[in-house]
Structure formats: C-alpha cells, structure tokens
Amino acid sequence: MASSSTAVGSTSNNPPPSCGKRITILCIDGGGVRGLIPAKIIEFLEKQLQDLDGGEARIADYFDVISGTSTGGLIATMLAAPGENNKPLFAAKDIADFYLQNSDKIFPQHRAGFLNPALNQLDAFTGPRYDGKFLHSKIRELLGDKKLSQTLTNVVIPTFDIKLLQPIFFSSFETQDIPLKNALLSDICIGTSAAPTYLPGHYFETRDGQGNTRSFNLIDGGVAANNPTLVAMNQVTKQILKSNKDFESYKPVDYSHFLVISIGTGSAKQEERYSAQESARWGLLGWLNNRGKTPIVDIFTQASSDMVDIHASVVFQALESEGQYLRIQDDTLTDVAASVDNSTKENLNNLVRIGENLLEKPVSRVNLETGKSEPVVDGKGGTMSNKERLVQFAQKLSNERKHRHENLASSA
C-alpha cells in the first residue's frame, strides 16, 4: 500500500527512495484518444525494463510516483492499480488495445450525412458532446471498489472542483493524513477525465471511519495541470518537508535528485490553428465551438502543458541535471490527429503510428521564443532519438532499483 508513512511502492516490492539516489517520476498528459501516443511510449519503456530485469518487470516497480491528468490519469491508474497476483491491472503492452477497443464507444461518432456538422454543433450548445455512460461503466468495471490507498506505487492525479473553484490533487501520499481524499479510483478517473464540453462533470462523496463526509464536484484536471509534472514533484517535495522517512535522505530544495519522464499526447502547433484576426470576431459561442473545435479548451490545455515543460526544462538546466529530465512530445500532429475525440478506426491506428514514430524522432525541447519544439543538440552537434534516451533511462531505472535493494539488504 502506498501511503505517506509506508515504504513508497512497497506492494510492488520497490524499496523507498531513501534507500537509493534518485526519486523516480513518470508523468502523462491529458488528451482523450491521443492517450494512444504515450501508451506506445510507455510500452517501449516497459519492454526495455523487461529486457534488463525479466519479463515480470512492470512500470510500477520502477517509479515512486506515476502522475497523470485526464486520459493520462486513466493510464497512470491502469499501471498502478492492483490486479491479479498483486500485479498492476494492466501491463503497458495492453493499454493501447484498451483504447483501440473502447474509444469508439466512449466517443461515438455521431450523425452521418450532410446535416452532420450543424446537428453536432447544436449538440455542443445543449449539453456535453458525450453522456459518458460507457466510460463510467467501463472504469467502474475495471477498478471496482479499489481505493487510492491501494495502488502499487504512489499516484498523483489532478482534478478541478468547480464548486470550490480550485484544483484538487488526489495523491496516494495523503490518504492517511486526509482520509476523506482516499476516494475510489473509479471516481477519481471519471472526475479527472470530465473535459468541459465533452463529458459531464462528476459528483461523488467520500466517508471516513468517524462518520465524516466530503463532497467533490469535479471536472477535467487539464484545466489546472494538463501536464502534471510539477504537481507530482510538488507532492514529493511536500513529503520531504513533512519528514516522511521514505525521503529522509533528500533536501526539499534540491531538484537534482529527481529522475523524471514526462510524456505528452501531441499537439498541432505546426498548423497554427487560430489567429488574432479570427478570434477578434468570436463571441461566447465562437470560443466554445469553431469549425468543430473548442478553441478555449485547446488553448488552456496547451498553455498549461507548455508552461510546465518550460519551467521544468529551465530548472533541470539550471541544476546541470538535464540528463535526469526527459520530455517526449510531438507538436506536428495534423488537425484530425490532434482531436481529443476522433475515434474512427483510421485515426486511432494513425495515433498508434504517431506514437511509434515518435520513438524515432530526436529528443526535443520547447523554444521559449517560438513555442515550438526543437531537437536538442549535444556539444558535438549531434542529436539523440527518444528511443535512445528511453534506453538510457531504462538502465538508470534498473540500476536505481538494484541499488535500493542492495542497500536495503545490507542494512537489514
């Protein structure tokens, strides 16, 4: 059980960070059906770990925290929730199949025919595009009555409470100190994926053993932290400040002890979607629905993701620890591929290819002036692919895990 007072990831047989040299974090952005892109990246990473440490190796065995927003929150939960024989509910190789088999039921492509665009726009003004019934039932079927405190390693999932008008972060670290946040994983996943205009908000209540209750009125965590990297790092820093024994060898202001992989779900920056001249004519409806897109949602989720990436990149550069932070993102998606809800078979298969091709692309970093990703060039003028960097990270993760086990055995 992952908690603020037990060994992090202890049920995945992973000694706490205090036994090692690094705090390991995996983060996954929001993005609807584009979750297929990080799914393929994570599948490759888990395969590398299995090549190093055996076929039973799982992502949850190597990361102290897995954080995800919206569709990323669902992936994080799949990787960390307990399944049979105390193994994660999903192996990484099975996540893409989940999307391929269920996306068209979560996001059914509505009416066909020449009236299709007009009728679908009318739907957007009368309620969310999708009722969420299939998604909710599927999540509840998968997760049952499992709670946040039962994950095999710590998870951190951002949501936003529209009644309180503030972000709510569901963190395994807090489940003992704040029992009323020890919610059902299914409720957390439904809440973090409730994207405005796409899916309905989610209300639920929690109860503790003292008869106290707490209510939540949640929408998609992407409105606060579509890229949850800093949220995850912040949660760890809080534990260090609280003198959590799992982190007793670390200082709160030293980010150089983090080993972070952050995976995006892609964007269509190269297509330059909107212009000031165009937006100057928009009223409320124009910001909510424009050529079948939702500009206001696109803008705040992309802004959130980029702000976090820019901040994290600068921090790791300043600490001369660039080798401990890896951001994998593709900003060259076409307009169709950038959709969060295009669940046609053609688009889903294309997203799988995009994820696979992203492995071959060079490691990139956001240019602070242009806002676009550019290949990272080393001192010799060369570049490295995302695949090559992941192979390096897999080795670091494997070494860290072995180092912790050795230290734990020697101190026994």
GROMACS .gro file of C-alpha atoms in nm:
model
  412
    1MET     CA    1   0.000   0.000   0.000
    2ALA     CA    2   0.139   0.336  -0.100
    3SER     CA    3   0.094   0.599   0.166
    4SER     CA    4   0.266   0.885   0.342
    5SER     CA    5   0.402   0.660   0.615
    6THR     CA    6   0.480   0.332   0.446
    7ALA     CA    7   0.753   0.249   0.201
    8VAL     CA    8   0.676   0.403  -0.135
    9GLY     CA    9   0.566   0.134  -0.375
   10SER     CA   10   0.615  -0.133  -0.111
   11THR     CA   11   0.348  -0.360  -0.256
   12SER     CA   12   0.532  -0.355  -0.590
   13ASN     CA   13   0.841  -0.478  -0.399
   14ASN     CA   14   1.020  -0.149  -0.450
   15PRO     CA   15   1.226  -0.015  -0.157
   16PRO     CA   16   1.173   0.354  -0.070
   17PRO     CA   17   1.374   0.638  -0.228
   18SER     CA   18   1.572   0.680   0.095
   19CYS     CA   19   1.749   0.355   0.003
   20GLY     CA   20   1.867   0.498  -0.327
   21LYS     CA   21   1.999   0.804  -0.507
   22ARG     CA   22   1.702   0.924  -0.709
   23ILE     CA   23   1.327   0.987  -0.679
   24THR     CA   24   1.169   0.847  -0.995
   25ILE     CA   25   0.860   1.004  -1.152
   26LEU     CA   26   0.655   0.923  -1.464
   27CYS     CA   27   0.401   1.181  -1.587
   28ILE     CA   28   0.138   1.157  -1.862
   29ASP     CA   29  -0.055   1.449  -2.013
   30GLY     CA   30  -0.425   1.467  -2.087
   31GLY     CA   31  -0.558   1.438  -2.441
   32GLY     CA   32  -0.851   1.198  -2.488
   33VAL     CA   33  -0.795   0.937  -2.758
   34ARG     CA   34  -0.444   1.077  -2.802
   35GLY     CA   35  -0.361   0.871  -2.494
   36LEU     CA   36  -0.257   0.614  -2.755
   37ILE     CA   37   0.062   0.813  -2.812
   38PRO     CA   38   0.203   0.787  -2.456
   39ALA     CA   39   0.069   0.432  -2.438
   40LYS     CA   40   0.312   0.328  -2.712
   41ILE     CA   41   0.600   0.518  -2.549
   42ILE     CA   42   0.537   0.351  -2.212
   43GLU     CA   43   0.504   0.012  -2.382
   44PHE     CA   44   0.854   0.055  -2.525
   45LEU     CA   45   0.994   0.162  -2.187
   46GLU     CA   46   0.846  -0.136  -2.005
   47LYS     CA   47   0.985  -0.370  -2.270
   48GLN     CA   48   1.334  -0.225  -2.211
   49LEU     CA   49   1.296  -0.280  -1.837
   50GLN     CA   50   1.188  -0.639  -1.901
   51ASP     CA   51   1.489  -0.697  -2.124
   52LEU     CA   52   1.708  -0.582  -1.833
   53ASP     CA   53   1.530  -0.742  -1.539
   54GLY     CA   54   1.298  -1.014  -1.667
   55GLY     CA   55   0.954  -1.048  -1.819
   56GLU     CA   56   0.768  -0.986  -1.492
   57ALA     CA   57   0.901  -0.630  -1.462
   58ARG     CA   58   0.633  -0.361  -1.461
   59ILE     CA   59   0.642   0.018  -1.475
   60ALA     CA   60   0.508   0.042  -1.117
   61ASP     CA   61   0.817  -0.142  -0.992
   62TYR     CA   62   1.045   0.141  -1.101
   63PHE     CA   63   0.860   0.467  -1.037
   64ASP     CA   64   0.799   0.619  -0.696
   65VAL     CA   65   0.522   0.831  -0.846
   66ILE     CA   66   0.309   0.787  -1.157
   67SER     CA   67   0.109   1.101  -1.230
   68GLY     CA   68  -0.149   1.162  -1.500
   69THR     CA   69  -0.418   1.408  -1.597
   70SER     CA   70  -0.743   1.317  -1.772
   71THR     CA   71  -0.663   1.032  -2.013
   72GLY     CA   72  -0.317   1.031  -1.855
   73GLY     CA   73  -0.481   0.977  -1.516
   74LEU     CA   74  -0.655   0.671  -1.654
   75ILE     CA   75  -0.325   0.535  -1.789
   76ALA     CA   76  -0.150   0.606  -1.458
   77THR     CA   77  -0.422   0.415  -1.275
   78MET     CA   78  -0.402   0.122  -1.517
   79LEU     CA   79  -0.028   0.100  -1.448
   80ALA     CA   80  -0.059   0.129  -1.069
   81ALA     CA   81  -0.391  -0.025  -0.962
   82PRO     CA   82  -0.359  -0.380  -0.827
   83GLY     CA   83  -0.479  -0.664  -1.046
   84GLU     CA   84  -0.434  -1.037  -1.016
   85ASN     CA   85  -0.148  -1.173  -0.803
   86ASN     CA   86  -0.072  -0.822  -0.681
   87LYS     CA   87   0.047  -0.723  -1.028
   88PRO     CA   88  -0.067  -0.400  -1.196
   89LEU     CA   89  -0.409  -0.409  -1.355
   90PHE     CA   90  -0.255  -0.357  -1.699
   91ALA     CA   91   0.081  -0.441  -1.847
   92ALA     CA   92   0.197  -0.148  -2.058
   93LYS     CA   93   0.159  -0.350  -2.378
   94ASP     CA   94  -0.216  -0.388  -2.315
   95ILE     CA   95  -0.304  -0.019  -2.273
   96ALA     CA   96  -0.311   0.064  -2.645
   97ASP     CA   97  -0.553  -0.225  -2.702
   98PHE     CA   98  -0.785  -0.080  -2.437
   99TYR     CA   99  -0.803   0.245  -2.635
  100LEU     CA  100  -0.844   0.068  -2.967
  101GLN     CA  101  -1.128  -0.147  -2.835
  102ASN     CA  102  -1.319   0.117  -2.637
  103SER     CA  103  -1.261   0.465  -2.780
  104ASP     CA  104  -1.543   0.444  -3.035
  105LYS     CA  105  -1.786   0.362  -2.752
  106ILE     CA  106  -1.654   0.638  -2.524
  107PHE     CA  107  -1.661   0.891  -2.808
  108PRO     CA  108  -1.922   0.759  -3.056
  109GLN     CA  109  -1.902   0.942  -3.385
  110HIS     CA  110  -2.247   1.094  -3.412
  111ARG     CA  111  -2.477   1.157  -3.702
  112ALA     CA  112  -2.379   1.095  -4.060
  113GLY     CA  113  -2.499   1.281  -4.368
  114PHE     CA  114  -2.496   1.637  -4.497
  115LEU     CA  115  -2.661   1.774  -4.179
  116ASN     CA  116  -2.396   1.618  -3.956
  117PRO     CA  117  -2.185   1.931  -3.881
  118ALA     CA  118  -2.485   2.150  -3.798
  119LEU     CA  119  -2.656   1.890  -3.579
  120ASN     CA  120  -2.337   1.812  -3.388
  121GLN     CA  121  -2.280   2.182  -3.326
  122LEU     CA  122  -2.634   2.202  -3.189
  123ASP     CA  123  -2.548   1.917  -2.951
  124ALA     CA  124  -2.250   2.118  -2.826
  125PHE     CA  125  -2.478   2.404  -2.723
  126THR     CA  126  -2.735   2.186  -2.544
  127GLY     CA  127  -2.505   1.971  -2.330
  128PRO     CA  128  -2.175   1.780  -2.335
  129ARG     CA  129  -2.098   1.606  -2.662
  130TYR     CA  130  -2.097   1.265  -2.491
  131ASP     CA  131  -2.301   1.133  -2.199
  132GLY     CA  132  -2.006   0.942  -2.050
  133LYS     CA  133  -2.219   0.640  -1.962
  134PHE     CA  134  -1.998   0.384  -2.132
  135LEU     CA  135  -1.677   0.539  -1.998
  136HIS     CA  136  -1.813   0.547  -1.644
  137SER     CA  137  -1.936   0.189  -1.653
  138LYS     CA  138  -1.612   0.064  -1.807
  139ILE     CA  139  -1.399   0.239  -1.545
  140ARG     CA  140  -1.614   0.104  -1.262
  141GLU     CA  141  -1.597  -0.245  -1.414
  142LEU     CA  142  -1.216  -0.228  -1.428
  143LEU     CA  143  -1.149  -0.071  -1.089
  144GLY     CA  144  -1.436  -0.199  -0.877
  145ASP     CA  145  -1.406  -0.083  -0.516
  146LYS     CA  146  -1.029  -0.022  -0.526
  147LYS     CA  147  -0.925   0.296  -0.346
  148LEU     CA  148  -0.641   0.543  -0.388
  149SER     CA  149  -0.455   0.395  -0.090
  150GLN     CA  150  -0.434   0.055  -0.263
  151THR     CA  151  -0.218   0.150  -0.562
  152LEU     CA  152   0.103  -0.045  -0.608
  153THR     CA  153   0.305   0.275  -0.618
  154ASN     CA  154   0.207   0.633  -0.547
  155VAL     CA  155  -0.018   0.805  -0.798
  156VAL     CA  156  -0.093   1.177  -0.825
  157ILE     CA  157  -0.397   1.274  -1.031
  158PRO     CA  158  -0.505   1.639  -1.079
  159THR     CA  159  -0.873   1.733  -1.098
  160PHE     CA  160  -1.060   2.062  -1.060
  161ASP     CA  161  -1.350   2.122  -0.822
  162ILE     CA  162  -1.588   2.370  -0.986
  163LYS     CA  163  -1.782   2.432  -0.665
  164LEU     CA  164  -1.470   2.539  -0.479
  165LEU     CA  165  -1.306   2.683  -0.793
  166GLN     CA  166  -0.975   2.522  -0.708
  167PRO     CA  167  -0.758   2.229  -0.816
  168ILE     CA  168  -0.791   1.906  -0.619
  169PHE     CA  169  -0.494   1.670  -0.634
  170PHE     CA  170  -0.562   1.309  -0.545
  171SER     CA  171  -0.233   1.178  -0.409
  172SER     CA  172  -0.156   0.841  -0.256
  173PHE     CA  173   0.073   1.026  -0.015
  174GLU     CA  174  -0.225   1.196   0.150
  175THR     CA  175  -0.457   0.904   0.208
  176GLN     CA  176  -0.362   0.855   0.573
  177ASP     CA  177  -0.337   1.221   0.669
  178ILE     CA  178  -0.655   1.317   0.481
  179PRO     CA  179  -0.880   1.007   0.486
  180LEU     CA  180  -1.164   1.187   0.306
  181LYS     CA  181  -0.943   1.207  -0.005
  182ASN     CA  182  -0.898   0.830  -0.007
  183ALA     CA  183  -1.158   0.804  -0.281
  184LEU     CA  184  -1.246   0.522  -0.515
  185LEU     CA  185  -1.002   0.514  -0.805
  186SER     CA  186  -1.301   0.493  -1.039
  187ASP     CA  187  -1.442   0.823  -0.910
  188ILE     CA  188  -1.102   0.990  -0.943
  189CYS     CA  189  -1.059   0.869  -1.302
  190ILE     CA  190  -1.410   0.975  -1.401
  191GLY     CA  191  -1.353   1.315  -1.241
  192THR     CA  192  -1.017   1.390  -1.400
  193SER     CA  193  -1.146   1.294  -1.747
  194ALA     CA  194  -1.461   1.510  -1.738
  195ALA     CA  195  -1.343   1.753  -2.005
  196PRO     CA  196  -1.563   2.064  -2.033
  197THR     CA  197  -1.798   2.050  -2.336
  198TYR     CA  198  -1.702   1.684  -2.399
  199LEU     CA  199  -1.808   1.489  -2.090
  200PRO     CA  200  -2.029   1.570  -1.789
  201GLY     CA  201  -1.881   1.684  -1.458
  202HIS     CA  202  -1.868   1.421  -1.184
  203TYR     CA  203  -2.010   1.443  -0.832
  204PHE     CA  204  -1.933   1.196  -0.555
  205GLU     CA  205  -1.891   1.180  -0.180
  206THR     CA  206  -1.637   1.012   0.046
  207ARG     CA  207  -1.674   0.896   0.407
  208ASP     CA  208  -1.423   0.816   0.676
  209GLY     CA  209  -1.447   0.585   0.976
  210GLN     CA  210  -1.562   0.872   1.201
  211GLY     CA  211  -1.884   0.941   1.010
  212ASN     CA  212  -1.744   1.249   0.832
  213THR     CA  213  -1.827   1.312   0.466
  214ARG     CA  214  -1.682   1.522   0.189
  215SER     CA  215  -1.831   1.603  -0.148
  216PHE     CA  216  -1.649   1.662  -0.476
  217ASN     CA  217  -1.773   1.841  -0.789
  218LEU     CA  218  -1.504   1.757  -1.042
  219ILE     CA  219  -1.409   1.834  -1.398
  220ASP     CA  220  -1.103   1.753  -1.606
  221GLY     CA  221  -0.773   1.813  -1.429
  222GLY     CA  222  -0.642   1.962  -1.754
  223VAL     CA  223  -0.792   2.300  -1.666
  224ALA     CA  224  -0.532   2.317  -1.386
  225ALA     CA  225  -0.245   2.089  -1.487
  226ASN     CA  226  -0.273   1.916  -1.823
  227ASN     CA  227   0.095   1.831  -1.784
  228PRO     CA  228   0.115   1.704  -1.423
  229THR     CA  229   0.496   1.702  -1.390
  230LEU     CA  230   0.525   1.990  -1.144
  231VAL     CA  231   0.226   1.866  -0.946
  232ALA     CA  232   0.399   1.531  -0.897
  233MET     CA  233   0.729   1.694  -0.799
  234ASN     CA  234   0.542   1.925  -0.561
  235GLN     CA  235   0.376   1.632  -0.388
  236VAL     CA  236   0.714   1.469  -0.330
  237THR     CA  237   0.861   1.795  -0.200
  238LYS     CA  238   0.573   1.821   0.049
  239GLN     CA  239   0.661   1.475   0.180
  240ILE     CA  240   1.025   1.577   0.224
  241LEU     CA  241   0.915   1.887   0.416
  242LYS     CA  242   0.692   1.668   0.634
  243SER     CA  243   0.994   1.449   0.718
  244ASN     CA  244   0.845   1.140   0.559
  245LYS     CA  245   1.100   0.867   0.635
  246ASP     CA  246   1.076   0.740   0.279
  247PHE     CA  247   1.256   1.058   0.172
  248GLU     CA  248   1.479   1.122   0.473
  249SER     CA  249   1.799   1.140   0.267
  250TYR     CA  250   1.673   1.424   0.045
  251LYS     CA  251   1.651   1.802   0.079
  252PRO     CA  252   1.334   1.982  -0.036
  253VAL     CA  253   1.505   2.247  -0.250
  254ASP     CA  254   1.733   2.011  -0.441
  255TYR     CA  255   1.555   1.910  -0.762
  256SER     CA  256   1.869   1.736  -0.885
  257HIS     CA  257   1.757   1.421  -0.704
  258PHE     CA  258   1.461   1.376  -0.940
  259LEU     CA  259   1.461   1.139  -1.237
  260VAL     CA  260   1.159   1.241  -1.446
  261ILE     CA  261   0.999   1.117  -1.766
  262SER     CA  262   0.714   1.339  -1.891
  263ILE     CA  263   0.510   1.222  -2.191
  264GLY     CA  264   0.275   1.442  -2.392
  265THR     CA  265  -0.019   1.341  -2.608
  266GLY     CA  266   0.078   1.558  -2.905
  267SER     CA  267  -0.045   1.888  -3.045
  268ALA     CA  268  -0.099   2.059  -3.379
  269LYS     CA  269   0.122   2.363  -3.327
  270GLN     CA  270   0.267   2.343  -3.676
  271GLU     CA  271  -0.078   2.403  -3.824
  272GLU     CA  272  -0.117   2.735  -3.639
  273ARG     CA  273  -0.485   2.681  -3.570
  274TYR     CA  274  -0.615   3.027  -3.483
  275SER     CA  275  -0.528   3.392  -3.541
  276ALA     CA  276  -0.594   3.715  -3.353
  277GLN     CA  277  -0.788   3.848  -3.653
  278GLU     CA  278  -1.009   3.541  -3.649
  279SER     CA  279  -1.064   3.540  -3.274
  280ALA     CA  280  -1.148   3.911  -3.275
  281ARG     CA  281  -1.482   3.818  -3.431
  282TRP     CA  282  -1.566   3.546  -3.180
  283GLY     CA  283  -1.826   3.581  -2.912
  284LEU     CA  284  -1.903   3.324  -2.644
  285LEU     CA  285  -2.012   3.061  -2.897
  286GLY     CA  286  -1.707   3.118  -3.117
  287TRP     CA  287  -1.471   3.041  -2.830
  288LEU     CA  288  -1.672   2.729  -2.747
  289ASN     CA  289  -1.720   2.592  -3.097
  290ASN     CA  290  -1.525   2.685  -3.409
  291ARG     CA  291  -1.510   2.458  -3.712
  292GLY     CA  292  -1.590   2.163  -3.489
  293LYS     CA  293  -1.316   2.252  -3.239
  294THR     CA  294  -1.329   2.410  -2.894
  295PRO     CA  295  -1.068   2.690  -2.901
  296ILE     CA  296  -1.089   2.781  -2.534
  297VAL     CA  297  -1.025   2.421  -2.427
  298ASP     CA  298  -0.741   2.378  -2.679
  299ILE     CA  299  -0.577   2.696  -2.558
  300PHE     CA  300  -0.585   2.643  -2.183
  301THR     CA  301  -0.474   2.278  -2.201
  302GLN     CA  302  -0.185   2.358  -2.435
  303ALA     CA  303  -0.082   2.660  -2.230
  304SER     CA  304  -0.083   2.451  -1.913
  305SER     CA  305   0.132   2.178  -2.068
  306ASP     CA  306   0.388   2.415  -2.218
  307MET     CA  307   0.425   2.631  -1.907
  308VAL     CA  308   0.513   2.322  -1.704
  309ASP     CA  309   0.757   2.190  -1.965
  310ILE     CA  310   0.929   2.528  -1.994
  311HIS     CA  311   0.962   2.560  -1.616
  312ALA     CA  312   1.087   2.205  -1.566
  313SER     CA  313   1.337   2.236  -1.853
  314VAL     CA  314   1.484   2.556  -1.713
  315VAL     CA  315   1.508   2.415  -1.359
  316PHE     CA  316   1.690   2.100  -1.470
  317GLN     CA  317   1.920   2.304  -1.695
  318ALA     CA  318   2.000   2.543  -1.410
  319LEU     CA  319   2.089   2.246  -1.188
  320GLU     CA  320   2.303   2.097  -1.466
  321SER     CA  321   2.082   1.789  -1.445
  322GLU     CA  322   1.937   1.786  -1.797
  323GLY     CA  323   2.010   1.415  -1.823
  324GLN     CA  324   1.757   1.346  -1.548
  325TYR     CA  325   1.457   1.505  -1.722
  326LEU     CA  326   1.308   1.371  -2.043
  327ARG     CA  327   1.006   1.530  -2.210
  328ILE     CA  328   0.863   1.339  -2.507
  329GLN     CA  329   0.613   1.536  -2.714
  330ASP     CA  330   0.510   1.569  -3.079
  331ASP     CA  331   0.381   1.910  -3.187
  332THR     CA  332   0.345   1.817  -3.555
  333LEU     CA  333   0.006   1.647  -3.542
  334THR     CA  334  -0.244   1.714  -3.818
  335ASP     CA  335  -0.568   1.884  -3.729
  336VAL     CA  336  -0.751   1.549  -3.732
  337ALA     CA  337  -0.495   1.364  -3.520
  338ALA     CA  338  -0.496   1.649  -3.266
  339SER     CA  339  -0.864   1.588  -3.188
  340VAL     CA  340  -0.934   1.451  -2.841
  341ASP     CA  341  -1.243   1.260  -2.954
  342ASN     CA  342  -1.193   1.140  -3.312
  343SER     CA  343  -1.242   0.770  -3.251
  344THR     CA  344  -1.258   0.650  -3.610
  345LYS     CA  345  -1.058   0.335  -3.674
  346GLU     CA  346  -0.841   0.526  -3.922
  347ASN     CA  347  -0.748   0.796  -3.670
  348LEU     CA  348  -0.685   0.552  -3.384
  349ASN     CA  349  -0.450   0.346  -3.598
  350ASN     CA  350  -0.279   0.666  -3.708
  351LEU     CA  351  -0.225   0.767  -3.343
  352VAL     CA  352  -0.058   0.430  -3.281
  353ARG     CA  353   0.178   0.500  -3.571
  354ILE     CA  354   0.245   0.850  -3.440
  355GLY     CA  355   0.344   0.706  -3.102
  356GLU     CA  356   0.573   0.450  -3.265
  357ASN     CA  357   0.728   0.712  -3.496
  358LEU     CA  358   0.780   0.949  -3.205
  359LEU     CA  359   1.028   0.700  -3.063
  360GLU     CA  360   1.248   0.756  -3.368
  361LYS     CA  361   1.232   1.137  -3.354
  362PRO     CA  362   1.507   1.335  -3.183
  363VAL     CA  363   1.472   1.444  -2.823
  364SER     CA  364   1.331   1.796  -2.838
  365ARG     CA  365   1.282   2.098  -2.616
  366VAL     CA  366   1.038   2.387  -2.640
  367ASN     CA  367   1.196   2.703  -2.782
  368LEU     CA  368   1.093   2.981  -2.547
  369GLU     CA  369   1.070   3.231  -2.834
  370THR     CA  370   0.877   3.032  -3.095
  371GLY     CA  371   0.683   2.798  -2.867
  372LYS     CA  372   0.776   2.506  -3.092
  373SER     CA  373   0.987   2.204  -3.010
  374GLU     CA  374   1.338   2.188  -3.149
  375PRO     CA  375   1.587   1.899  -3.142
  376VAL     CA  376   1.831   1.905  -2.852
  377VAL     CA  377   2.185   1.926  -2.993
  378ASP     CA  378   2.474   1.799  -2.784
  379GLY     CA  379   2.819   1.954  -2.755
  380LYS     CA  380   2.935   1.767  -3.065
  381GLY     CA  381   2.646   1.889  -3.280
  382GLY     CA  382   2.463   1.557  -3.269
  383THR     CA  383   2.115   1.454  -3.158
  384MET     CA  384   1.968   1.152  -2.984
  385SER     CA  385   1.634   0.986  -3.053
  386ASN     CA  386   1.362   0.945  -2.793
  387LYS     CA  387   1.413   0.571  -2.821
  388GLU     CA  388   1.784   0.602  -2.740
  389ARG     CA  389   1.713   0.825  -2.442
  390LEU     CA  390   1.449   0.584  -2.312
  391VAL     CA  391   1.701   0.301  -2.334
  392GLN     CA  392   1.934   0.511  -2.120
  393PHE     CA  393   1.656   0.592  -1.874
  394ALA     CA  394   1.562   0.225  -1.851
  395GLN     CA  395   1.918   0.146  -1.749
  396LYS     CA  396   1.913   0.425  -1.488
  397LEU     CA  397   1.582   0.297  -1.350
  398SER     CA  398   1.709  -0.058  -1.336
  399ASN     CA  399   2.031   0.050  -1.163
  400GLU     CA  400   1.838   0.259  -0.911
  401ARG     CA  401   1.610  -0.031  -0.822
  402LYS     CA  402   1.903  -0.270  -0.780
  403HIS     CA  403   2.092  -0.013  -0.573
  404ARG     CA  404   1.793   0.025  -0.338
  405HIS     CA  405   1.758  -0.349  -0.291
  406GLU     CA  406   2.129  -0.383  -0.216
  407ASN     CA  407   2.119  -0.101   0.041
  408LEU     CA  408   1.805  -0.243   0.200
  409ALA     CA  409   1.965  -0.588   0.228
  410SER     CA  410   2.288  -0.450   0.374
  411SER     CA  411   2.101  -0.254   0.640
  412ALA     CA  412   1.882  -0.547   0.743
   0.00000   0.00000   0.00000
